[in-house]
Amino acid sequence: MSVCRKFITDATLRNLAKWLRLLGYDTKVFPGKAGREMLRIAQSEDRIVLTRRADMVERQFSGLLYLLPHSDIASQLTAVINKFSIKIEKQKMFTICLKCNKRLQSVALEDVRDMVPVYVFEHCVNFNQCPVCGNIYWKGTHRRNSLQFLQKNKIKVN
């Protein structure tokens, strides 16, 4: 039985949050200054706190909080994956909106005709849409580039 991990990051870790979402993990970005309110949200939503602010470790918090030791995204992502024994499954990747953190929904080809570039419409058959922001996602070069980034950084995808 796998554990469903949910995260919350401070605003300085927005890129890490985007990568965790890309991997299929529910990851909120706290928009304000990291502090009590962020910890309250983490506690109430059973989220793991990810931060680079060393003073956050000193706060009273009964949940999980991880102080990231690195500043580059590859090292941060690797550290989180290793720390929490995250398994990356290819079929769960690209299922969450990178902007809103909402689960994407399949959308019919005809529904996206005027929402994507003509070339994309003519060459792709599967599209997903965020139910909140309306962003449209398809299998494009970003998938290949993301997988290459993971491979280059020795991050295993199952």
Coordinates of N, CA and C in Angstrom, one line a residue:
M1 N 0.8 -1.2 0.0 CA 0.0 0.0 0.0 C 0.9 1.2 0.0
S2 N 0.7 2.1 -1.0 CA 1.5 3.3 -1.0 C 0.9 4.5 -0.3
V3 N 1.8 5.3 0.3 CA 1.3 6.4 1.1 C 1.1 7.6 0.1
C4 N 0.0 8.3 0.2 CA -0.3 9.4 -0.7 C 0.3 10.7 0.0
R5 N 1.4 11.2 -0.5 CA 2.0 12.4 0.0 C 1.5 13.6 -0.5
K6 N 1.2 14.6 0.3 CA 0.8 15.9 -0.1 C 1.8 16.9 0.5
F7 N 2.1 18.0 -0.2 CA 3.2 18.9 0.3 C 2.6 20.3 0.3
I8 N 3.3 21.2 1.0 CA 3.2 22.6 0.9 C 4.5 23.2 1.0
T9 N 4.8 24.2 0.1 CA 6.1 24.8 0.0 C 5.9 26.3 0.3
D10 N 7.0 26.9 0.7 CA 6.9 28.4 0.8 C 7.1 28.9 -0.6
A11 N 6.9 30.2 -0.8 CA 6.9 30.8 -2.2 C 8.3 30.7 -2.8
T12 N 9.4 30.6 -2.1 CA 10.7 30.5 -2.7 C 10.9 29.1 -3.3
L13 N 10.1 28.2 -3.0 CA 10.2 26.8 -3.6 C 9.2 26.6 -4.7
R14 N 8.7 27.6 -5.3 CA 7.7 27.5 -6.4 C 8.1 26.5 -7.5
N15 N 9.3 26.5 -7.9 CA 9.8 25.6 -8.9 C 9.8 24.2 -8.5
L16 N 10.2 23.9 -7.2 CA 10.1 22.6 -6.7 C 8.6 22.1 -6.7
A17 N 7.7 23.0 -6.3 CA 6.3 22.6 -6.3 C 5.8 22.2 -7.7
K18 N 6.3 23.0 -8.6 CA 5.9 22.7 -10.0 C 6.4 21.3 -10.4
W19 N 7.6 20.9 -10.0 CA 8.1 19.6 -10.4 C 7.4 18.5 -9.6
L20 N 7.1 18.7 -8.4 CA 6.3 17.7 -7.6 C 4.9 17.5 -8.3
R21 N 4.3 18.6 -8.7 CA 3.0 18.5 -9.4 C 3.2 17.7 -10.7
L22 N 4.2 18.0 -11.4 CA 4.5 17.3 -12.7 C 4.6 15.8 -12.4
L23 N 5.2 15.4 -11.3 CA 5.4 14.0 -10.9 C 4.1 13.4 -10.4
G24 N 3.1 14.2 -10.2 CA 1.7 13.7 -9.8 C 1.5 13.9 -8.3
Y25 N 2.2 14.8 -7.6 CA 2.0 15.0 -6.2 C 1.3 16.3 -5.9
D26 N 0.3 16.3 -5.2 CA -0.5 17.4 -4.7 C 0.4 18.3 -3.9
T27 N 0.7 19.5 -4.4 CA 1.7 20.4 -3.8 C 1.2 21.8 -3.9
K28 N 0.9 22.4 -2.7 CA 0.4 23.8 -2.6 C 1.6 24.7 -2.4
V29 N 1.5 25.9 -2.9 CA 2.5 26.9 -2.7 C 1.9 28.0 -1.8
F30 N 2.5 28.2 -0.6 CA 2.0 29.2 0.3 C 2.4 30.5 -0.2
P31 N 1.5 31.4 -0.5 CA 1.8 32.7 -1.2 C 2.4 33.7 -0.3
G32 N 2.2 33.7 1.0 CA 2.7 34.7 1.9 C 4.1 34.3 2.5
K33 N 4.4 35.0 3.5 CA 5.7 34.7 4.2 C 5.5 33.4 5.0
A34 N 6.4 32.5 4.9 CA 6.3 31.2 5.6 C 6.3 31.5 7.1
G35 N 5.3 30.9 7.8 CA 5.2 31.1 9.2 C 4.0 30.3 9.8
R36 N 3.4 30.8 10.8 CA 2.3 30.1 11.5 C 1.2 29.7 10.6
E37 N 0.7 30.6 9.7 CA -0.4 30.3 8.9 C -0.1 29.1 7.9
M38 N 1.1 29.1 7.4 CA 1.5 28.0 6.5 C 1.5 26.7 7.3
L39 N 2.0 26.7 8.5 CA 2.0 25.5 9.3 C 0.6 25.1 9.7
R40 N -0.3 26.0 9.9 CA -1.7 25.7 10.2 C -2.4 25.0 9.0
I41 N -2.1 25.5 7.9 CA -2.7 24.8 6.6 C -2.1 23.4 6.5
A42 N -0.8 23.3 6.7 CA -0.1 22.0 6.6 C -0.7 21.0 7.6
Q43 N -1.0 21.5 8.8 CA -1.5 20.6 9.8 C -3.0 20.2 9.5
S44 N -3.8 21.2 9.1 CA -5.2 20.9 8.8 C -5.4 20.0 7.5
E45 N -4.5 20.1 6.6 CA -4.6 19.3 5.3 C -3.6 18.2 5.3
D46 N -3.0 17.9 6.4 CA -2.0 16.7 6.4 C -1.0 16.8 5.3
R47 N -0.3 18.0 5.3 CA 0.7 18.2 4.2 C 2.1 18.2 4.9
I48 N 3.1 17.8 4.1 CA 4.5 17.9 4.5 C 5.0 19.3 4.1
V49 N 5.6 20.0 5.1 CA 6.1 21.3 4.8 C 7.5 21.2 4.2
L50 N 7.7 21.9 3.1 CA 9.1 22.0 2.5 C 9.5 23.4 2.5
T51 N 10.6 23.7 3.1 CA 11.1 25.1 3.2 C 12.6 25.2 3.1
R52 N 13.1 26.4 2.9 CA 14.5 26.7 3.0 C 14.8 27.6 4.2
R53 N 13.7 28.0 4.9 CA 13.9 28.9 6.0 C 14.2 28.1 7.3
A54 N 15.4 28.2 7.7 CA 15.9 27.5 8.9 C 15.1 27.8 10.2
D55 N 14.6 29.0 10.3 CA 13.8 29.4 11.5 C 12.5 28.6 11.6
M56 N 12.1 28.0 10.5 CA 10.8 27.2 10.6 C 11.0 26.0 11.4
V57 N 12.2 25.4 11.5 CA 12.4 24.2 12.2 C 12.2 24.4 13.7
E58 N 12.4 25.7 14.2 CA 12.3 26.0 15.6 C 10.8 26.2 16.1
R59 N 9.9 26.3 15.1 CA 8.5 26.5 15.5 C 7.8 25.3 16.0
Q60 N 6.8 25.5 16.8 CA 6.0 24.3 17.3 C 5.2 23.8 16.1
F61 N 5.4 22.5 15.8 CA 4.7 21.9 14.7 C 4.8 20.4 14.8
S62 N 3.6 19.8 14.9 CA 3.6 18.3 15.1 C 3.7 17.5 13.9
G63 N 3.6 18.2 12.7 CA 3.6 17.5 11.4 C 5.0 17.3 10.9
L64 N 5.1 16.9 9.7 CA 6.5 16.7 9.1 C 6.9 18.0 8.4
L65 N 8.1 18.4 8.7 CA 8.7 19.6 8.1 C 10.1 19.2 7.6
Y66 N 10.4 19.6 6.4 CA 11.8 19.2 5.9 C 12.4 20.5 5.4
L67 N 13.6 20.8 6.0 CA 14.4 21.9 5.6 C 15.3 21.5 4.5
L68 N 15.1 22.1 3.3 CA 15.9 21.7 2.1 C 17.3 22.3 2.2
P69 N 18.3 21.5 2.0 CA 19.7 21.9 2.1 C 20.2 22.5 0.9
H70 N 19.5 22.4 -0.2 CA 20.1 22.8 -1.5 C 19.3 24.0 -2.2
S71 N 19.9 24.7 -3.1 CA 19.2 25.8 -3.8 C 18.9 25.4 -5.2
D72 N 19.6 24.5 -5.8 CA 19.2 24.2 -7.2 C 18.1 23.1 -7.3
I73 N 17.3 23.2 -8.3 CA 16.1 22.4 -8.4 C 16.3 20.9 -8.5
A74 N 17.4 20.5 -9.2 CA 17.7 19.1 -9.3 C 18.0 18.5 -7.9
S75 N 18.8 19.2 -7.1 CA 19.2 18.7 -5.8 C 18.0 18.7 -4.9
Q76 N 17.2 19.8 -5.0 CA 16.0 19.8 -4.1 C 15.1 18.7 -4.4
L77 N 14.8 18.4 -5.7 CA 13.9 17.4 -6.1 C 14.4 16.0 -5.6
T78 N 15.7 15.8 -5.8 CA 16.3 14.5 -5.4 C 16.3 14.4 -3.9
A79 N 16.5 15.4 -3.2 CA 16.5 15.4 -1.7 C 15.1 15.0 -1.2
V80 N 14.0 15.6 -1.8 CA 12.7 15.3 -1.4 C 12.3 13.9 -1.7
I81 N 12.7 13.4 -2.9 CA 12.4 12.1 -3.4 C 13.0 11.0 -2.4
N82 N 14.3 11.3 -2.1 CA 15.0 10.4 -1.2 C 14.5 10.4 0.2
K83 N 14.3 11.6 0.7 CA 13.8 11.8 2.1 C 12.5 11.1 2.4
F84 N 11.6 11.2 1.5 CA 10.2 10.6 1.7 C 10.0 9.4 0.8
S85 N 11.0 8.8 0.3 CA 10.9 7.5 -0.4 C 9.8 7.6 -1.5
I86 N 9.8 8.6 -2.2 CA 8.8 8.9 -3.3 C 9.1 8.0 -4.5
K87 N 8.1 7.3 -4.9 CA 8.2 6.5 -6.1 C 7.5 7.3 -7.3
I88 N 8.3 7.4 -8.3 CA 7.8 8.2 -9.5 C 7.2 7.2 -10.5
E89 N 5.9 7.3 -10.8 CA 5.3 6.4 -11.7 C 4.9 7.2 -12.9
K90 N 5.3 6.7 -14.1 CA 5.1 7.4 -15.3 C 3.6 7.7 -15.6
Q91 N 2.7 6.8 -15.2 CA 1.3 7.0 -15.5 C 0.7 8.1 -14.6
K92 N 1.4 8.4 -13.5 CA 0.8 9.5 -12.6 C 1.4 10.9 -13.0
M93 N 2.4 10.9 -13.8 CA 3.0 12.1 -14.2 C 2.1 12.9 -15.1
F94 N 2.1 14.2 -15.0 CA 1.4 15.1 -15.9 C -0.1 14.9 -15.7
T95 N -0.5 14.7 -14.5 CA -2.0 14.6 -14.2 C -2.5 15.7 -13.3
I96 N -1.6 16.6 -12.9 CA -2.0 17.8 -12.0 C -1.6 19.1 -12.8
C97 N -2.5 20.0 -12.7 CA -2.2 21.3 -13.3 C -1.0 22.0 -12.6
L98 N 0.0 22.4 -13.4 CA 1.2 22.9 -12.9 C 0.9 24.3 -12.3
K99 N -0.1 25.0 -12.7 CA -0.5 26.3 -12.2 C -1.4 26.2 -10.9
C100 N -2.4 25.4 -11.0 CA -3.5 25.5 -9.9 C -3.4 24.3 -8.9
N101 N -2.6 23.3 -9.3 CA -2.6 22.1 -8.4 C -3.9 21.3 -8.3
K102 N -4.6 21.4 -9.4 CA -5.9 20.6 -9.5 C -5.7 19.4 -10.4
R103 N -6.4 18.3 -10.2 CA -6.3 17.2 -11.1 C -6.9 17.5 -12.4
L104 N -6.2 17.1 -13.5 CA -6.6 17.4 -14.9 C -7.7 16.5 -15.3
Q105 N -8.5 17.0 -16.2 CA -9.6 16.1 -16.7 C -9.4 16.0 -18.2
S106 N -9.8 14.8 -18.7 CA -9.7 14.6 -20.2 C -10.7 15.5 -20.9
V107 N -10.4 16.0 -22.0 CA -11.3 16.9 -22.8 C -11.3 16.4 -24.2
A108 N -12.4 16.6 -24.9 CA -12.6 16.1 -26.3 C -11.8 17.0 -27.2
L109 N -11.3 16.4 -28.3 CA -10.5 17.1 -29.3 C -11.2 18.4 -29.8
E110 N -12.5 18.2 -30.2 CA -13.2 19.4 -30.7 C -13.4 20.5 -29.7
D111 N -13.3 20.2 -28.4 CA -13.5 21.3 -27.4 C -12.2 22.2 -27.3
V112 N -11.1 21.7 -27.8 CA -9.9 22.5 -27.7 C -9.5 23.1 -29.0
R113 N -10.2 23.0 -30.1 CA -9.9 23.5 -31.4 C -9.4 24.9 -31.4
D114 N -10.0 25.8 -30.7 CA -9.6 27.2 -30.7 C -8.8 27.6 -29.5
M115 N -8.4 26.6 -28.7 CA -7.6 26.8 -27.5 C -6.1 26.4 -27.6
V116 N -5.8 25.7 -28.7 CA -4.4 25.3 -28.8 C -3.9 25.7 -30.2
P117 N -2.6 25.8 -30.4 CA -2.1 26.1 -31.7 C -2.5 25.1 -32.8
V118 N -2.7 25.5 -34.0 CA -3.2 24.7 -35.1 C -2.4 23.4 -35.3
Y119 N -1.0 23.6 -35.2 CA -0.2 22.4 -35.4 C -0.5 21.4 -34.3
V120 N -0.6 21.8 -33.1 CA -0.9 20.9 -31.9 C -2.3 20.2 -32.2
F121 N -3.2 21.0 -32.6 CA -4.6 20.4 -32.8 C -4.5 19.4 -33.9
E122 N -3.7 19.6 -34.9 CA -3.6 18.7 -36.0 C -2.8 17.4 -35.7
H123 N -1.9 17.5 -34.7 CA -1.0 16.4 -34.5 C -1.2 15.7 -33.2
C124 N -2.0 16.2 -32.3 CA -2.2 15.5 -31.0 C -3.7 15.0 -30.9
V125 N -3.9 14.0 -30.2 CA -5.3 13.5 -30.1 C -5.8 13.5 -28.7
N126 N -4.9 13.5 -27.7 CA -5.3 13.5 -26.3 C -5.0 14.8 -25.6
F127 N -6.0 15.4 -25.0 CA -5.9 16.7 -24.3 C -6.5 16.6 -22.9
N128 N -5.9 17.3 -22.0 CA -6.4 17.4 -20.6 C -6.5 18.9 -20.3
Q129 N -7.5 19.2 -19.4 CA -7.7 20.5 -19.1 C -7.9 20.7 -17.6
C130 N -7.4 21.8 -17.0 CA -7.6 22.1 -15.6 C -9.0 22.6 -15.4
P131 N -9.8 22.0 -14.5 CA -11.1 22.5 -14.3 C -11.2 23.8 -13.6
V132 N -10.1 24.4 -13.1 CA -10.1 25.7 -12.4 C -9.6 26.8 -13.3
C133 N -8.4 26.7 -13.8 CA -7.8 27.8 -14.6 C -8.1 27.6 -16.1
G134 N -8.5 26.4 -16.6 CA -8.7 26.2 -18.0 C -7.5 25.8 -18.8
N135 N -6.3 25.8 -18.2 CA -5.1 25.5 -19.0 C -5.3 24.1 -19.7
I136 N -4.8 24.0 -20.9 CA -4.9 22.8 -21.7 C -3.5 22.2 -21.8
Y137 N -3.4 20.9 -21.6 CA -2.2 20.1 -21.6 C -2.3 19.0 -22.7
W138 N -1.1 18.8 -23.3 CA -1.1 17.7 -24.3 C 0.3 17.1 -24.3
K139 N 0.5 16.0 -24.9 CA 1.8 15.3 -25.0 C 2.7 16.1 -26.0
G140 N 3.5 16.9 -25.5 CA 4.4 17.6 -26.3 C 5.9 17.5 -25.9
T141 N 6.7 18.4 -26.4 CA 8.1 18.3 -26.1 C 8.4 18.5 -24.6
H142 N 7.5 19.1 -23.9 CA 7.8 19.3 -22.4 C 7.8 18.0 -21.7
R143 N 7.1 17.0 -22.2 CA 7.1 15.6 -21.6 C 8.5 15.0 -21.8
R144 N 9.0 15.1 -23.0 CA 10.3 14.5 -23.4 C 11.4 15.2 -22.6
N145 N 11.3 16.6 -22.5 CA 12.3 17.3 -21.8 C 12.3 17.1 -20.3
S146 N 11.1 16.9 -19.7 CA 11.0 16.6 -18.3 C 11.6 15.2 -18.0
L147 N 11.3 14.2 -18.8 CA 11.9 12.9 -18.6 C 13.4 12.9 -18.8
Q148 N 13.9 13.7 -19.8 CA 15.3 13.8 -20.0 C 16.0 14.4 -18.7
F149 N 15.3 15.4 -18.2 CA 15.9 16.1 -17.0 C 16.0 15.1 -15.8
L150 N 14.9 14.3 -15.6 CA 14.9 13.3 -14.6 C 16.0 12.3 -14.8
Q151 N 16.1 11.8 -16.0 CA 17.2 10.8 -16.4 C 18.6 11.4 -16.1
K152 N 18.8 12.6 -16.6 CA 20.1 13.3 -16.5 C 20.5 13.4 -15.0
N153 N 19.5 13.6 -14.1 CA 19.8 13.8 -12.7 C 19.6 12.5 -11.9
K154 N 19.6 11.4 -12.7 CA 19.5 10.0 -12.1 C 18.3 9.8 -11.1
I155 N 17.2 10.4 -11.6 CA 15.9 10.2 -10.8 C 15.1 9.2 -11.6
K156 N 14.9 8.0 -10.9 CA 14.3 6.9 -11.5 C 12.8 7.0 -11.7
V157 N 12.3 6.7 -12.9 CA 10.9 6.7 -13.2 C 10.5 5.3 -13.5
N158 N 9.4 4.9 -12.8 CA 8.9 3.5 -13.0 C 7.8 3.5 -14.0

